[in-house]
Every structure is written in structure tokens, then in C-alpha cells.
């Protein structure tokens, strides 16, 4: 069986290397020169010994010795150049692959992400790619170079003596067969090891993320128990993979040790018969040792090779995953208005095939520039309606339109550009304030506009107090208050200049004083735009145009806010009557 990847992992590796053809060719060219110099060294050493025994002049011996030293020094220098070039090649290929994997993961639907933990995604996008980077750095050049060196040495051995060359060929075939057979058995074990590690890291990341809840509910022992179980599975998988992978080194070393001893014995026999000089015996023995070294190098790197193949196979599997929500082909036209209408036409939706409907038979119209407030119990389907507009899921029945176009027909880029969402959970990155606002340059906006938007949402004084201004480094969500984080989320939405804004309980975790401060920013954001506001606190809905009351996934009441508020028998009026008792909307619907 050839020692090379096949199938999707081979196509992936070739696709990653194709843009680096010239760089790869340059590295390989330098490598060939370095190998040629290394190949000449045993021959020079043998010549020196033979000339010394023959009593050649010292000048001749010095010339041979200088040639040997020069070959060694230049070969080492070129080997360093090859290493530097291979590292550069590896990181360029690895970063390109990381970008492709990240883009693919972002494109996949929420249902897919629900089946894969953050730890598993980290392992796919970073861990598997890291294995490929190590592969390209330490294996590709070394394995390819050592194979070329091995073939050249076998050719030289045949020139010295055909029987010696044949003996080395037999040793090489035996050692290569051992490596290939053990490689075949080890690849599945390496895949199982990486999968066990992905589960371990994913579970650990989730437990650390919920550390406060674990402590508060006394579930620490359960978390530790899961950690022990996952760690045990990871250890057993690593032990099996190590046994199968590292065992190839010992077997190959024993095979080539036997070949070296046999070569030396053959050389001694031929010298006694006068068929070979002492220098040739020494050169032949050095070639047998050098032949052993490439195979040992391959054996030492075989573990990384196995990891790389397993990583490439899993990475290609992610890249080959087709989104269940395909991209549309249409764009949105905002030439006439900054806002766009939204409609739900007979919309029903279930999160998976066997789940009950989260939304059923919803018919809603939100005219351009108007604001709809949605209230209902927790789990009634309020948030789901907003997610269907964003097309994080597709409706099971019916359709959702933005600007009169079915969201399934729209390009997702156009949809994301025209629909902004602000939730109660604000994700801030460990990066500069500028990068947090522009999402690392996704929005090409000058600093003056950034400052203006921050002032519009009420963060002007806060920005002035930051030591570095827009260059101030944020330490994630821990460096700002909940209110400041929410205002930064509003600023992001401002910068996107959307036609439709979805506020999903954006102020539910804030105290009344902070919520009042944010209300002005919210009104500024919603002015002139179509808005869907999901809220617990009815005060958030004081200035909306329409109200929809959702219960059990159905819209049980819908109409102008003022009309519903004036109707004493409406559900919304009931909510208003009891709101003075400190109850939230989802407690009384």
C-alpha cells in the first residue's frame, strides 16, 4: 500500500499546496542540492582513507578533507534554508485552511451547530489544522527528501558493488513494508484519539462557561465525574494510537540494524577477497547507516503523518458538508426607503423533524418603518420569529418575506446586511474597541463615523475616558458594564445601517435605571426603520405601533398598540393592568 493519503484528504492537501507551487518548487530545489552534498560526503571520506593508505601527498589529502568540510557546511546551511522555507509554507497553507474551515462553519445552519460543541469546532478549525502545519513543516520536506536520498544512496551502493546494493534494497523494502503496514493500522486509532480529545475539550469548555451555575447548584461533583470519564477515554485512545504508531519505530530500527550489520559483513568479506578497498567498505557502511537514517526519520515522523491524515480527513469532511439552508440568489432594493416591510405568511416551524411546532400558522404584516412589539410566555415562540426573519432556520411551512422577497430567495449576505439583531447576550472580543465595533474590519468605516455613532448611543463620555480612544483594548465582556456592552451592541447595529432591526429582549437583564438610559439609544436606532421588539418589560413597548401576543407558538392577539390598550377585554390591556404589580409579561400571558 503506497505511503500517501488517498481520497478527500489527498484532494484537500493538493488543493492547499496548489497556490504555493513556486514556493514548494524553490524549497525542493534547495533540498535536492543539500541532499547531493550529503550524498557526496561518504564517497569523499572513502577516497580520503584510500589515498591515505596509498601514501598520497598531504596536499591531495588536504584538498579532499577541505572538500568534505565544505560539503558538510554548505549542506547544513542549505538544510536550515529548507527548514525555514518549509515553516513559511506550512503556516501559509495552514492559515488558508483555517480561514476556509471558519467560513464553512459560519455558513452552516444553527441545527448543525447544535450538534457540534464549541470544543469540537475548535478542534476541527485549529487542532486538525495544527496537525497539518506540523505535517508540512516536519514531514513533507523530510519524507520527500529522505526518499530521494534513499534512492540515490541505493544507486551509489550498486555502483560500488551490485551485491551490496541488492542487500540494501532488500533491507529498504523490508523496513518500508513494516512502516506502511503499521501506518494502515494506526490511522483509525489517530482519528479516534482526536475525536476523544474533541469531546474532552468541548465538554470542558461548556462546564467552564457555566461555572457559576455549577457552583450555585452544587453540580461540581457531576462536572468532575464527566471530566474523569472523558479524560479516561482520551487516555485510552492516546495509548492505543501511541502503541500502534510508535511501534513502527522499534520494528523499523531493528530491521535496519540487521541490514547494516549484514552490509558491514559483506564489505569485510569482499575486502578480504580483494574486491573492495577499505575506503569503499567504509563508504558502503556509511551509506547503509545513511539509508537507515531516512527510514528512521520517516518512522519518527509517522505519528505526525498519521495525525495529519486524520486531521485532513476530518477537515475535508467539514468542507464537504453542504448547508441545509442554501444561499439565495436575489438582492434587496432599498433605493426608495431606508426601511423594508416584513411579512409572515402562514408560517409554521419545528426545530427538528420529531419536535413539536415552535411556531404554528403565523400571519403577521409589519409595514415599512413601523415597529411591532411581541410579548408572550417563555418558550412561546417569540425569539423563533426573529430567527426566522434572519433565516437562522427556514420555515417548515409558509414563508417569511423582507421587502416583498422570500428570505429563502435572498442572498444571505444581503439579508445580514439589511437585518440587524441586538440580543441580551452581547459578545465582545479581546481586541481593540475599533475592532469590536467593525468586527475586525468587516465594516469599512472611518474613525470619525465610529466616534459619531458612539456619541449617538450615549457613549461619548465613556469613549473620552478610555486611555487609547478607539485603540483601547477590551478584555472581552469583563472590561465593561452590562449597560455599556448593550450600548456597544446598539452601536454595531447603527454601523450596519439596517433596514430592519430585531431587538430580542435586549434590556431584560438591565436594572431600570440602566434600561432608561438605553431607551434613548434604542429610539435613535429604530427611527425610520422597521423593528421587531421582543420584550418582557412592557415599558419597552410604550412607543411601538403594533402588538402581537404569542402563546404556544400562535399569535393569539394582534393589532395597533393604542387600540389593544384601550380594549379592556384584550390580553394586552390585561398585561398593562397588572404591570404595576411588578409582574413581567411572560408571567401573565
Coordinates of C-alpha atoms in Angstrom, one line a residue:
X1 CA 0.0 0.0 0.0
X2 CA 1.6 3.4 -1.0
X3 CA 2.6 5.7 1.8
X4 CA 0.4 8.5 0.7
X5 CA -3.1 9.9 1.5
X6 CA -6.0 8.9 -0.7
X7 CA -9.5 10.2 -1.2
X8 CA -10.8 13.5 0.1
X9 CA -7.8 14.2 2.3
X10 CA -5.4 13.9 -0.6
X11 CA -7.5 16.3 -2.7
X12 CA -7.5 18.7 0.3
X13 CA -3.8 18.6 0.7
X14 CA -3.2 19.1 -3.0
X15 CA -5.7 22.0 -3.1
X16 CA -3.9 23.7 -0.2
X17 CA -0.5 23.3 -1.9
X18 CA -1.6 24.4 -5.4
X19 CA -1.3 28.2 -4.7
X20 CA 2.2 27.6 -3.3
X21 CA 3.6 25.8 -6.3
X22 CA 6.5 28.1 -6.8
X23 CA 7.4 28.3 -3.2
X24 CA 7.3 24.5 -2.9
X25 CA 9.4 24.1 -6.0
X26 CA 12.0 26.5 -4.6
X27 CA 12.2 24.6 -1.3
X28 CA 12.5 21.3 -3.1
X29 CA 15.3 22.6 -5.4
X30 CA 17.4 23.7 -2.4
X31 CA 16.7 20.4 -0.8
X32 CA 18.0 18.5 -3.8
X33 CA 21.3 20.4 -3.7
X34 CA 21.6 19.8 0.0
X35 CA 21.0 16.1 -0.5
X36 CA 23.5 15.9 -3.3
X37 CA 26.2 17.3 -1.0
X38 CA 25.2 14.9 1.8
X39 CA 25.5 12.0 -0.7
X40 CA 29.0 13.0 -1.7
X41 CA 30.3 13.0 1.9
X42 CA 30.7 9.2 2.4
X43 CA 32.4 9.0 -1.0
X44 CA 34.8 11.8 -0.1
X45 CA 35.6 10.1 3.2
X46 CA 36.3 6.7 1.5
X47 CA 38.5 8.5 -1.0
X48 CA 40.4 10.1 1.8
X49 CA 41.0 6.8 3.5
X50 CA 42.1 5.1 0.3
X51 CA 44.5 7.9 -0.6
X52 CA 46.0 8.0 2.9
X53 CA 46.6 4.2 2.8
X54 CA 48.1 4.6 -0.7
X55 CA 50.5 7.2 0.6
X56 CA 49.3 10.1 -1.5
X57 CA 50.8 13.6 -0.8
X58 CA 49.5 15.7 2.1
X59 CA 48.3 18.4 -0.3
X60 CA 46.0 15.9 -2.0
X61 CA 44.6 14.7 1.3
X62 CA 44.0 18.3 2.5
X63 CA 42.1 19.0 -0.7
X64 CA 39.8 16.0 -0.1
X65 CA 39.4 16.9 3.5
X66 CA 38.5 20.6 2.6
X67 CA 36.0 19.3 0.1
X68 CA 34.4 17.1 2.8
X69 CA 34.2 20.0 5.3
X70 CA 32.8 22.4 2.6
X71 CA 30.2 19.9 1.6
X72 CA 29.2 19.4 5.2
X73 CA 28.9 23.1 6.0
X74 CA 27.1 24.0 2.8
X75 CA 24.7 21.1 3.3
X76 CA 23.9 22.2 6.8
X77 CA 23.3 25.8 5.7
X78 CA 21.0 24.7 2.9
X79 CA 19.2 22.4 5.3
X80 CA 18.4 25.4 7.5
X81 CA 17.1 27.3 4.5
X82 CA 14.9 24.3 3.7
X83 CA 13.6 24.3 7.2
X84 CA 12.8 28.0 7.1
X85 CA 11.1 27.6 3.8
X86 CA 9.0 24.7 4.9
X87 CA 7.9 26.5 8.0
X88 CA 6.8 29.5 5.9
X89 CA 5.0 27.1 3.5
X90 CA 3.3 25.3 6.4
X91 CA 1.9 28.4 8.0
X92 CA 0.7 29.9 4.8
X93 CA -1.1 26.7 3.9
X94 CA -2.4 26.3 7.5
X95 CA -3.8 29.8 7.7
X96 CA -5.5 29.5 4.4
X97 CA -7.2 26.2 5.5
X98 CA -8.2 27.8 8.9
X99 CA -9.9 30.6 7.0
X100 CA -11.8 28.1 4.7
X101 CA -12.9 26.0 7.7
X102 CA -14.1 29.0 9.7
X103 CA -16.0 30.4 6.7
X104 CA -17.7 27.0 6.2
X105 CA -18.6 26.7 9.9
X106 CA -20.1 30.2 9.8
X107 CA -22.2 29.3 6.8
X108 CA -23.7 26.1 8.3
X109 CA -27.1 26.3 9.9
X110 CA -27.9 26.6 13.6
X111 CA -29.1 23.0 13.7
X112 CA -25.6 21.8 12.7
X113 CA -24.0 23.9 15.4
X114 CA -26.4 22.5 17.9
X115 CA -25.0 19.0 17.1
X116 CA -21.3 20.2 17.5
X117 CA -19.9 21.7 20.7
X118 CA -17.6 24.8 20.6
X119 CA -14.8 22.5 21.7
X120 CA -15.3 20.2 18.6
X121 CA -15.3 23.2 16.3
X122 CA -12.0 24.5 17.9
X123 CA -10.5 21.0 17.4
X124 CA -11.7 21.0 13.7
X125 CA -10.6 24.5 12.8
X126 CA -7.4 24.7 14.9
X127 CA -6.4 21.3 16.3
X128 CA -6.7 19.4 13.0
X129 CA -5.0 22.3 11.0
X130 CA -2.2 22.4 13.6
X131 CA -1.6 18.7 12.8
X132 CA -1.4 19.6 9.1
X133 CA 1.0 22.5 9.8
X134 CA 3.3 20.2 11.7
X135 CA 3.0 17.7 8.8
X136 CA 4.1 20.2 6.2
X137 CA 6.8 21.6 8.5
X138 CA 8.4 18.4 9.7
X139 CA 7.2 15.7 7.4
X140 CA 6.7 16.7 3.8
X141 CA 10.2 18.0 3.1
X142 CA 11.8 15.5 5.4
X143 CA 10.0 12.5 4.0
X144 CA 10.3 13.6 0.4
X145 CA 13.9 14.5 0.8
X146 CA 14.8 11.3 2.6
X147 CA 13.1 9.2 0.0
X148 CA 15.1 10.9 -2.7
X149 CA 18.3 10.5 -0.7
X150 CA 17.5 6.8 -0.1
X151 CA 17.1 6.1 -3.9
X152 CA 20.3 7.9 -4.6
X153 CA 22.2 6.0 -2.0
X154 CA 20.9 2.7 -3.3
X155 CA 22.2 3.7 -6.8
X156 CA 25.6 4.6 -5.4
X157 CA 25.7 1.3 -3.5
X158 CA 25.0 -0.6 -6.7
X159 CA 27.9 1.2 -8.3
X160 CA 30.3 0.2 -5.5
X161 CA 29.1 -3.4 -5.6
X162 CA 25.9 -4.9 -7.1
X163 CA 25.6 -7.5 -4.2
X164 CA 25.9 -4.7 -1.6
X165 CA 23.3 -2.6 -3.5
X166 CA 20.9 -5.6 -3.6
X167 CA 21.3 -6.2 0.1
X168 CA 20.4 -2.6 0.9
X169 CA 17.4 -2.8 -1.4
X170 CA 16.1 -5.8 0.5
X171 CA 16.6 -4.0 3.8
X172 CA 14.8 -0.9 2.5
X173 CA 11.9 -3.0 1.2
X174 CA 11.6 -4.8 4.5
X175 CA 11.7 -1.6 6.5
X176 CA 9.3 0.2 4.2
X177 CA 6.8 -2.7 4.3
X178 CA 6.8 -2.5 8.1
X179 CA 6.2 1.2 8.1
X180 CA 3.3 1.0 5.6
X181 CA 1.6 -1.9 7.3
X182 CA 1.7 -0.2 10.7
X183 CA 0.7 3.1 9.3
X184 CA -2.5 1.5 7.9
X185 CA -3.4 0.2 11.3
X186 CA -2.6 3.4 13.1
X187 CA -4.6 6.0 11.1
X188 CA -8.0 4.9 12.6
X189 CA -6.5 5.0 16.1
X190 CA -5.3 8.5 15.5
X191 CA -8.7 9.6 14.3
X192 CA -10.3 8.0 17.5
X193 CA -7.7 9.9 19.6
X194 CA -8.6 13.3 18.1
X195 CA -12.3 12.6 18.4
X196 CA -11.9 11.7 22.1
X197 CA -9.9 14.9 22.6
X198 CA -12.5 17.0 20.8
X199 CA -15.2 15.6 23.2
X200 CA -13.0 16.2 26.2
X201 CA -12.2 19.8 25.3
X202 CA -15.8 20.6 24.2
X203 CA -17.3 19.3 27.5
X204 CA -14.6 21.1 29.5
X205 CA -15.3 24.4 27.7
X206 CA -19.1 24.1 28.3
X207 CA -18.5 23.3 32.0
X208 CA -16.2 26.3 32.4
X209 CA -18.7 28.5 30.7
X210 CA -21.4 27.5 33.2
X211 CA -19.1 27.5 36.2
X212 CA -21.3 30.0 38.1
X213 CA -24.4 27.9 37.7
X214 CA -22.5 24.7 38.6
X215 CA -21.3 26.2 41.8
X216 CA -24.7 27.7 42.7
X217 CA -26.5 24.4 42.1
X218 CA -23.9 22.1 43.7
X219 CA -23.2 20.3 40.5
X220 CA -19.4 20.4 40.8
X221 CA -19.0 16.7 41.6
X222 CA -21.0 15.9 38.4
X223 CA -18.8 18.1 36.3
X224 CA -15.7 16.4 37.8
X225 CA -17.1 13.0 37.1
X226 CA -17.7 13.9 33.5
X227 CA -14.1 15.2 33.3
X228 CA -12.8 12.0 34.7
X229 CA -14.8 9.9 32.2
X230 CA -13.8 12.0 29.2
X231 CA -10.2 12.1 30.3
X232 CA -10.2 8.3 30.7
X233 CA -11.5 7.8 27.2
X234 CA -8.9 10.3 25.8
X235 CA -6.1 8.5 27.6
X236 CA -7.1 5.0 26.4
X237 CA -7.4 6.3 22.8
X238 CA -4.0 8.0 23.0
X239 CA -2.4 4.9 24.4
X240 CA -3.8 2.7 21.6
X241 CA -2.7 5.2 19.0
X242 CA 0.8 5.5 20.5
X243 CA 1.2 1.7 20.7
X244 CA 0.3 1.3 17.0
X245 CA 2.2 4.4 15.8
X246 CA 5.4 4.3 17.9
X247 CA 5.7 0.5 17.5
X248 CA 6.7 1.1 13.9
X249 CA 9.9 2.9 15.0
X250 CA 11.2 -0.1 17.0
X251 CA 10.4 -2.6 14.3
X252 CA 12.0 -0.4 11.6
X253 CA 15.1 0.2 13.7
X254 CA 15.6 -3.5 14.3
X255 CA 15.2 -4.2 10.6
X256 CA 17.8 -1.7 9.5
X257 CA 20.2 -2.6 12.3
X258 CA 20.2 -6.1 10.8
X259 CA 20.7 -4.7 7.3
X260 CA 23.7 -2.5 8.5
X261 CA 25.4 -5.5 10.2
X262 CA 24.9 -7.6 7.1
X263 CA 26.3 -4.8 4.9
X264 CA 29.4 -4.5 7.0
X265 CA 29.9 -8.3 7.0
X266 CA 29.6 -8.3 3.2
X267 CA 32.1 -5.4 2.9
X268 CA 34.6 -7.2 5.1
X269 CA 34.2 -10.4 3.0
X270 CA 34.7 -8.6 -0.3
X271 CA 37.7 -6.7 1.1
X272 CA 39.3 -10.0 2.2
X273 CA 38.9 -11.2 -1.4
X274 CA 40.4 -8.0 -2.8
X275 CA 37.2 -6.9 -4.5
X276 CA 36.8 -3.8 -2.4
X277 CA 39.1 -1.2 -0.8
X278 CA 38.9 -0.2 2.8
X279 CA 37.6 3.2 1.8
X280 CA 34.9 1.6 -0.2
X281 CA 33.9 -0.6 2.8
X282 CA 33.7 2.5 5.0
X283 CA 31.7 4.4 2.3
X284 CA 29.4 1.4 1.9
X285 CA 28.9 1.1 5.7
X286 CA 28.2 4.9 5.9
X287 CA 25.6 4.6 3.1
X288 CA 24.0 1.7 5.0
X289 CA 23.8 3.9 8.1
X290 CA 22.5 6.8 6.0
X291 CA 20.0 4.5 4.4
X292 CA 18.8 3.6 7.9
X293 CA 18.5 7.3 9.0
X294 CA 15.9 8.3 6.4
X295 CA 13.7 5.4 7.3
X296 CA 14.1 6.1 11.0
X297 CA 13.3 9.7 10.3
X298 CA 10.1 8.6 8.5
X299 CA 9.3 6.3 11.4
X300 CA 9.8 9.2 13.9
X301 CA 7.5 11.5 11.8
X302 CA 5.0 8.8 11.1
X303 CA 2.9 9.8 14.1
X304 CA 2.6 13.3 12.8
X305 CA 1.8 11.9 9.3
X306 CA -1.0 9.8 10.8
X307 CA -2.3 12.8 12.7
X308 CA -2.2 14.9 9.6
X309 CA -4.1 12.4 7.5
X310 CA -6.7 12.1 10.3
X311 CA -6.9 15.8 10.5
X312 CA -7.1 16.3 6.8
X313 CA -9.9 13.7 6.6
X314 CA -11.9 15.4 9.2
X315 CA -11.3 18.9 7.8
X316 CA -12.3 17.7 4.3
X317 CA -15.4 16.3 5.9
X318 CA -16.3 19.7 7.3
X319 CA -15.6 21.4 4.0
X320 CA -17.7 18.9 2.1
X321 CA -20.7 19.4 4.5
X322 CA -23.4 21.1 2.5
X323 CA -25.5 23.7 4.4
X324 CA -29.1 22.6 5.0
X325 CA -30.0 26.3 4.3
X326 CA -28.7 27.0 0.8
X327 CA -27.9 30.6 -0.2
X328 CA -30.3 32.5 -2.3
X329 CA -29.6 34.5 -5.5
X330 CA -31.6 37.8 -5.1
X331 CA -30.5 41.1 -3.6
X332 CA -32.6 43.7 -1.7
X333 CA -33.5 47.0 -3.2
X334 CA -33.5 49.9 -0.7
X335 CA -33.5 52.7 -3.2
X336 CA -36.9 54.1 -2.2
X337 CA -36.7 53.8 1.6
X338 CA -34.3 53.2 4.5
X339 CA -36.8 50.7 5.9
X340 CA -38.3 47.5 4.4
X341 CA -41.6 45.7 5.2
X342 CA -41.7 42.2 6.8
X343 CA -44.4 39.6 6.4
X344 CA -45.1 36.2 7.9
X345 CA -47.4 34.2 5.6
X346 CA -48.9 31.1 7.2
X347 CA -45.5 30.3 8.9
X348 CA -45.1 27.2 10.9
X349 CA -41.7 25.8 12.2
X350 CA -40.3 22.9 14.2
X351 CA -36.6 22.8 15.3
X352 CA -36.3 19.2 14.0
X353 CA -38.4 16.6 12.4
X354 CA -39.8 14.9 15.5
X355 CA -40.1 18.1 17.6
X356 CA -43.5 19.9 18.2
X357 CA -44.1 23.0 16.3
X358 CA -42.4 26.1 17.9
X359 CA -44.4 28.4 15.6
X360 CA -47.7 27.5 14.0
X361 CA -49.8 29.3 11.4
X362 CA -48.4 32.8 12.0
X363 CA -49.7 35.6 9.7
X364 CA -48.2 39.0 10.5
X365 CA -47.5 42.1 8.5
X366 CA -45.1 44.7 9.6
X367 CA -45.3 47.7 7.3
X368 CA -42.2 49.5 6.3
X369 CA -41.0 51.9 9.0
X370 CA -43.4 50.6 11.7
X371 CA -42.5 48.8 15.0
X372 CA -44.0 45.6 16.2
X373 CA -43.8 44.6 19.9
X374 CA -44.0 40.8 20.6
X375 CA -44.9 39.5 24.1
X376 CA -45.6 36.1 25.4
X377 CA -44.5 33.4 27.9
X378 CA -41.0 32.0 27.9
X379 CA -40.9 29.3 25.2
X380 CA -44.0 30.6 23.4
X381 CA -42.0 31.2 20.1
X382 CA -41.2 34.9 20.4
X383 CA -37.5 34.6 19.7
X384 CA -38.1 32.0 17.0
X385 CA -40.0 34.5 14.9
X386 CA -36.9 36.8 14.9
X387 CA -34.7 33.9 14.0
X388 CA -36.9 33.0 11.0
X389 CA -36.5 36.6 9.7
X390 CA -32.7 36.3 10.0
X391 CA -33.0 32.9 8.3
X392 CA -31.1 31.1 11.0
X393 CA -33.7 28.4 10.3
X394 CA -36.1 28.0 7.4
X395 CA -39.9 27.9 7.9
X396 CA -41.3 24.4 7.8
X397 CA -44.5 25.8 6.2
X398 CA -45.3 29.2 4.7
X399 CA -42.8 31.9 4.0
X400 CA -41.2 35.0 5.6
X401 CA -40.6 38.0 3.3
X402 CA -38.4 41.1 3.7
X403 CA -39.0 43.8 1.2
X404 CA -41.5 41.6 -0.5
X405 CA -38.9 38.9 -1.2
X406 CA -38.9 35.4 0.3
X407 CA -35.9 35.2 2.6
X408 CA -35.1 31.8 1.1
X409 CA -34.5 33.6 -2.2
X410 CA -32.3 36.2 -0.8
X411 CA -28.5 36.1 -0.7
X412 CA -27.6 35.6 2.9
X413 CA -25.1 38.4 2.7
X414 CA -27.8 40.8 1.5
X415 CA -30.1 39.6 4.3
X416 CA -27.5 40.1 7.0
X417 CA -26.6 43.5 5.6
X418 CA -30.2 44.7 5.9
X419 CA -31.4 42.9 9.0
X420 CA -29.6 43.6 12.3
X421 CA -30.3 41.9 15.7
X422 CA -29.5 43.0 19.2
X423 CA -29.9 40.4 21.9
X424 CA -29.4 40.3 25.7
X425 CA -26.2 38.4 25.2
X426 CA -23.5 40.7 23.8
X427 CA -20.3 39.1 22.5
X428 CA -17.3 41.4 23.0
X429 CA -13.8 40.2 21.9
X430 CA -10.4 40.6 23.4
X431 CA -9.4 43.2 20.9
X432 CA -9.5 47.0 20.4
X433 CA -12.7 49.0 20.6
X434 CA -12.4 49.7 16.9
X435 CA -12.2 46.0 16.0
X436 CA -15.1 45.2 18.3
X437 CA -17.3 47.8 16.6
X438 CA -16.2 47.0 13.0
X439 CA -15.9 43.2 13.7
X440 CA -12.3 43.3 12.7
X441 CA -12.8 45.3 9.6
X442 CA -15.9 43.7 8.3
X443 CA -17.4 47.2 8.1
X444 CA -15.1 49.7 6.3
X445 CA -15.9 52.7 8.4
X446 CA -13.6 55.7 9.2
X447 CA -12.9 56.7 12.8
X448 CA -14.9 59.9 12.6
X449 CA -18.1 57.9 11.9
X450 CA -17.3 55.5 14.7
X451 CA -16.9 58.3 17.2
X452 CA -20.2 59.9 15.9
X453 CA -22.1 56.6 16.4
X454 CA -20.7 56.1 19.9
X455 CA -21.9 59.6 20.8
X456 CA -25.4 58.9 19.3
X457 CA -25.8 55.9 21.5
X458 CA -24.7 57.8 24.6
X459 CA -21.1 56.5 24.9
X460 CA -19.3 59.8 24.1
X461 CA -18.2 60.5 27.6
X462 CA -17.2 56.8 28.1
X463 CA -15.1 56.9 24.9
X464 CA -13.4 60.1 26.1
X465 CA -12.4 58.4 29.3
X466 CA -10.7 55.5 27.5
X467 CA -6.9 55.9 27.6
X468 CA -6.4 54.8 24.0
X469 CA -9.7 56.0 22.5
X470 CA -10.7 53.7 19.7
X471 CA -7.5 51.8 20.2
X472 CA -8.4 50.9 23.8
X473 CA -8.1 47.2 24.4
X474 CA -11.2 45.5 25.7
X475 CA -10.8 42.3 27.7
X476 CA -14.0 40.8 26.4
X477 CA -17.2 41.3 28.3
X478 CA -15.4 41.7 31.7
X479 CA -14.0 45.1 30.8
X480 CA -17.4 46.9 30.5
X481 CA -20.6 47.0 32.4
X482 CA -23.8 45.3 31.2
X483 CA -25.2 48.6 30.1
X484 CA -22.0 49.6 28.2
X485 CA -21.9 46.3 26.5
X486 CA -25.6 46.7 25.4
X487 CA -24.9 50.2 24.1
X488 CA -21.9 48.9 22.1
X489 CA -24.3 46.3 20.6
X490 CA -26.6 49.2 19.5
X491 CA -23.6 51.0 18.1
X492 CA -22.8 47.9 15.9
X493 CA -26.3 47.9 14.6
X494 CA -26.1 51.6 13.8
X495 CA -22.9 51.0 11.8
X496 CA -24.6 48.3 9.8
X497 CA -27.4 50.8 8.8
X498 CA -30.0 48.1 8.5
X499 CA -33.5 48.3 7.1
X500 CA -34.9 46.0 9.8
X501 CA -33.9 45.8 13.4
X502 CA -34.8 42.9 15.7
X503 CA -34.4 43.6 19.5
X504 CA -34.6 40.3 21.3
X505 CA -35.1 41.1 25.0
X506 CA -32.1 43.4 24.7
X507 CA -32.8 45.1 28.0
X508 CA -34.2 42.2 30.1
X509 CA -31.1 41.8 32.3
X510 CA -30.6 45.5 33.0
X511 CA -31.7 47.4 36.0
X512 CA -34.5 50.0 35.5
X513 CA -32.0 53.0 35.7
X514 CA -29.7 51.5 33.1
X515 CA -32.6 50.5 30.9
X516 CA -33.9 54.0 30.9
X517 CA -30.5 55.2 29.8
X518 CA -30.5 52.7 26.9
X519 CA -34.1 53.6 25.8
X520 CA -32.9 56.8 24.1
X521 CA -30.3 54.9 22.2
X522 CA -32.9 52.3 21.2
X523 CA -35.3 55.0 19.9
X524 CA -32.4 56.6 17.9
X525 CA -31.6 53.3 16.3
X526 CA -35.2 52.4 15.4
X527 CA -36.1 55.8 14.0
X528 CA -37.1 55.4 10.3
X529 CA -36.5 51.6 10.4
X530 CA -38.8 48.6 10.6
X531 CA -38.5 47.0 14.0
X532 CA -39.5 43.7 15.8
X533 CA -39.1 44.1 19.5
X534 CA -39.3 41.0 21.7
X535 CA -39.7 42.2 25.3
X536 CA -40.5 41.1 28.9
X537 CA -40.9 44.6 30.3
X538 CA -43.9 46.4 28.8
X539 CA -42.3 49.8 29.2
X540 CA -40.0 48.8 26.3
X541 CA -43.1 48.7 24.1
X542 CA -44.6 52.1 25.0
X543 CA -43.9 53.6 21.6
X544 CA -44.4 50.6 19.3
X545 CA -47.1 50.8 16.6
X546 CA -48.4 47.2 16.8
X547 CA -48.5 44.5 19.4
X548 CA -48.5 40.7 18.8
X549 CA -49.3 38.4 21.8
X550 CA -47.8 34.9 21.2
X551 CA -48.9 31.8 23.1
X552 CA -47.9 28.2 22.3
X553 CA -46.4 29.3 19.0
X554 CA -49.5 31.0 17.8
X555 CA -50.3 34.7 17.5
X556 CA -53.4 34.9 19.7
X557 CA -53.8 38.7 19.5
X558 CA -52.5 41.3 17.1
X559 CA -53.4 44.9 16.4
X560 CA -52.4 48.5 16.9
X561 CA -51.0 49.1 20.4
X562 CA -53.3 52.0 21.2
X563 CA -56.4 50.0 20.1
X564 CA -55.4 47.0 22.2
X565 CA -54.5 49.1 25.2
X566 CA -58.0 50.8 25.0
X567 CA -59.8 47.5 24.8
X568 CA -60.4 46.3 28.4
X569 CA -61.0 42.7 27.2
X570 CA -57.8 42.4 25.3
X571 CA -54.9 40.3 26.6
X572 CA -52.5 43.3 26.2
X573 CA -54.8 45.5 28.3
X574 CA -54.7 42.9 30.9
X575 CA -50.9 43.0 30.8
X576 CA -51.0 46.7 31.3
X577 CA -53.3 46.5 34.3
X578 CA -51.1 44.0 36.1
X579 CA -47.7 45.6 35.1
X580 CA -48.0 47.9 38.1
X581 CA -47.7 44.8 40.4
X582 CA -44.1 44.2 39.2
X583 CA -45.0 41.1 37.1
X584 CA -43.4 40.5 33.7
X585 CA -45.3 39.9 30.5
X586 CA -44.5 36.2 30.4
X587 CA -45.9 35.7 33.9
X588 CA -49.5 36.7 32.9
X589 CA -50.0 36.0 29.2

